[in-house]
CSV table of C-alpha atoms and ligand atoms in Angstrom, one decimal:
chain,number,residue,atom,x,y,z
U,1,MET,CA,89.1,106.9,119.0
U,2,SER,CA,91.1,107.5,123.0
U,3,GLU,CA,92.8,110.3,122.3
U,4,LEU,CA,96.9,108.3,121.9
U,5,ASP,CA,99.5,109.8,123.5
U,6,ARG,CA,102.5,111.4,121.3
U,7,SER,CA,104.7,109.1,121.1
U,8,GLU,CA,101.7,106.3,119.7
U,9,GLN,CA,100.8,108.6,117.4
U,10,ILE,CA,104.2,108.9,116.2
U,11,GLU,CA,104.3,105.8,115.8
U,12,LEU,CA,101.0,104.8,114.3
U,13,LEU,CA,101.7,107.4,111.8
U,14,LEU,CA,104.7,106.0,110.5
U,15,ASP,CA,103.0,102.5,110.7
U,16,HIS,CA,100.6,103.7,108.6
U,17,PHE,CA,103.2,104.9,106.6
U,18,ASN,CA,105.6,101.8,105.6
U,19,ASN,CA,102.9,100.2,106.3
U,20,PRO,CA,99.8,102.0,104.6
U,21,ARG,CA,96.2,99.8,104.3
U,22,ASN,CA,94.2,99.9,101.0
U,23,TYR,CA,96.5,100.9,98.7
U,24,ARG,CA,95.6,99.5,95.6
U,25,GLN,CA,93.0,100.1,92.6
U,26,ILE,CA,89.8,99.1,92.6
U,27,ASP,CA,88.7,98.2,88.5
U,28,ASN,CA,85.5,100.3,89.0
U,29,PRO,CA,85.2,102.6,91.3
U,30,ASP,CA,82.5,104.9,91.1
U,31,VAL,CA,84.4,107.8,92.1
U,32,SER,CA,88.1,108.6,91.8
U,33,LEU,CA,89.9,111.5,92.2
U,34,GLN,CA,93.4,113.2,93.0
U,35,GLY,CA,94.1,115.4,95.2
U,36,GLY,CA,96.7,117.6,96.0
U,37,ASN,CA,98.7,119.5,97.5
U,38,PRO,CA,100.0,122.4,95.5
U,39,GLY,CA,102.8,123.3,98.1
U,40,CYS,CA,104.1,120.9,98.0
U,41,GLY,CA,103.6,118.7,95.3
U,42,ASP,CA,101.4,115.2,97.5
U,43,ILE,CA,99.8,113.8,95.5
U,44,VAL,CA,96.6,110.9,96.9
U,45,THR,CA,94.3,109.7,94.6
U,46,LEU,CA,91.1,108.1,96.1
U,47,TYR,CA,89.1,105.5,94.5
U,48,VAL,CA,85.2,105.0,95.6
U,49,ARG,CA,82.9,102.6,95.3
U,50,VAL,CA,79.3,103.4,97.2
U,51,HIS,CA,76.5,101.3,98.0
U,52,ASP,CA,73.4,102.2,99.3
U,53,ASP,CA,74.8,106.0,100.1
U,54,ARG,CA,77.8,104.0,102.1
U,55,ILE,CA,81.2,103.5,101.5
U,56,GLU,CA,81.2,100.1,99.9
U,57,GLU,CA,85.1,100.2,99.0
U,58,ILE,CA,87.7,102.7,99.6
U,59,THR,CA,91.2,102.3,98.5
U,60,PHE,CA,94.5,104.7,97.5
U,61,THR,CA,97.5,105.3,95.4
U,62,GLY,CA,99.8,108.3,96.7
U,63,GLU,CA,103.2,110.1,97.6
U,64,GLY,CA,104.2,112.4,99.9
U,65,CYS,CA,104.9,113.3,103.0
U,66,THR,CA,104.4,110.7,106.1
U,67,ILE,CA,102.0,112.9,107.3
U,68,SER,CA,100.0,113.5,104.2
U,69,GLN,CA,99.7,109.3,103.3
U,70,ALA,CA,100.2,107.9,107.0
U,71,ALA,CA,96.5,110.4,107.3
U,72,THR,CA,95.5,109.1,103.8
U,73,SER,CA,95.5,105.3,105.2
U,74,MET,CA,94.3,106.0,108.2
U,75,LEU,CA,90.8,107.8,106.9
U,76,THR,CA,90.2,104.8,104.3
U,77,GLU,CA,90.5,102.1,107.3
U,78,GLN,CA,88.0,103.9,109.7
U,79,LEU,CA,85.8,104.9,107.1
U,80,ASN,CA,85.1,101.7,105.0
U,81,GLY,CA,81.2,100.6,105.4
U,82,ALA,CA,80.7,104.8,106.3
U,83,SER,CA,77.6,106.5,105.0
U,84,LEU,CA,78.2,109.5,102.7
U,85,ALA,CA,76.6,111.7,104.8
U,86,GLU,CA,79.0,110.9,107.7
U,87,ILE,CA,81.5,111.9,105.9
U,88,GLU,CA,80.0,114.6,104.9
U,89,ALA,CA,80.1,116.3,108.2
U,90,LEU,CA,83.9,115.4,109.5
U,91,ASP,CA,86.2,118.4,109.7
U,92,PHE,CA,89.4,118.9,111.2
U,93,HIS,CA,88.3,118.4,114.6
U,94,SER,CA,88.1,114.7,112.6
U,95,VAL,CA,91.0,114.3,111.8
U,96,GLU,CA,92.3,115.5,115.3
U,97,GLU,CA,90.6,112.8,117.2
U,98,MET,CA,91.9,110.4,114.0
U,99,ILE,CA,95.7,111.1,115.1
U,100,GLY,CA,96.5,114.1,117.3
U,101,SER,CA,95.7,117.2,116.9
U,102,GLU,CA,99.6,118.1,117.6
U,103,MET,CA,100.3,116.2,114.2
U,104,VAL,CA,97.5,118.0,113.0
U,105,HIS,CA,98.1,121.4,114.0
U,106,THR,CA,102.3,121.6,112.8
U,107,ARG,CA,101.4,119.8,109.7
U,108,PRO,CA,97.0,121.1,108.8
U,109,LYS,CA,97.9,121.1,105.1
U,110,CYS,CA,99.3,117.4,104.8
U,111,ALA,CA,96.7,116.1,107.4
U,112,THR,CA,93.9,116.8,106.1
U,113,LEU,CA,94.4,116.4,102.4
U,114,GLY,CA,93.3,112.9,102.6
U,115,LEU,CA,90.2,113.6,103.8
U,116,ASP,CA,89.5,116.8,101.2
U,117,THR,CA,89.6,114.9,98.2
U,118,LEU,CA,87.4,112.3,100.3
U,119,LYS,CA,84.9,114.8,100.9
U,120,LYS,CA,85.4,116.0,96.9
U,121,VAL,CA,84.7,112.7,96.3
U,122,VAL,CA,81.1,112.6,97.7
U,123,LYS,CA,80.1,116.1,96.3
U,124,ILE,CA,80.8,114.5,92.7
U,125,TYR,CA,79.3,111.0,94.1
U,126,ARG,CA,75.9,113.1,94.9
U,127,GLU,CA,76.1,115.4,91.1
U,128,ASN,CA,76.1,112.1,89.4
U,129,GLU,CA,73.7,110.3,91.2
U,130,LEU,CA,71.6,113.5,90.9
U,131,ARG,CA,71.7,113.9,86.5
U,132,LYS,CA,71.7,110.0,86.8
U,133,ASN,CA,68.0,110.3,88.5
U,134,LEU,CA,67.2,113.9,86.3
U,135,GLU,CA,67.9,111.8,82.9
U,136,ASP,CA,65.7,108.7,83.7
U,137,GLY,CA,63.2,111.1,85.0
S,201,LIG,FE1,103.2,117.8,101.5
S,201,LIG,FE2,102.4,117.4,103.7
S,201,LIG,S1,104.4,118.1,102.4
S,201,LIG,S2,101.6,117.0,101.4
């Protein structure tokens, strides 16, 4: 994604905060996980279904500051269909590209809450798959 200017970034964040994308629960997720920021109590819960090592559906619910909720909404929009390996490769810099480096540096814990939680989701999914394979084998 090309870098947006500051006012475009703010508009985009506010739009995602006011109209969060994919804001709902999934009935039968492969993994659902709540992530929280202990410093402020803000939370996001991710619901993820995986097929062939790719995100088949990703949704969220949550309560908290504008940046945490907007960044998670953007994440669900951009990573639908992504492979688990792609998600594992994402880092702080990826969040900067997504929502703008200034926002991320001002409020790093808010900006990365969604991605940190999603990375934990992938880890749990992989562990569950491994456990299933071991039990079947
Ligand atoms: Fe709590 Fe932003 S102030 S996540």
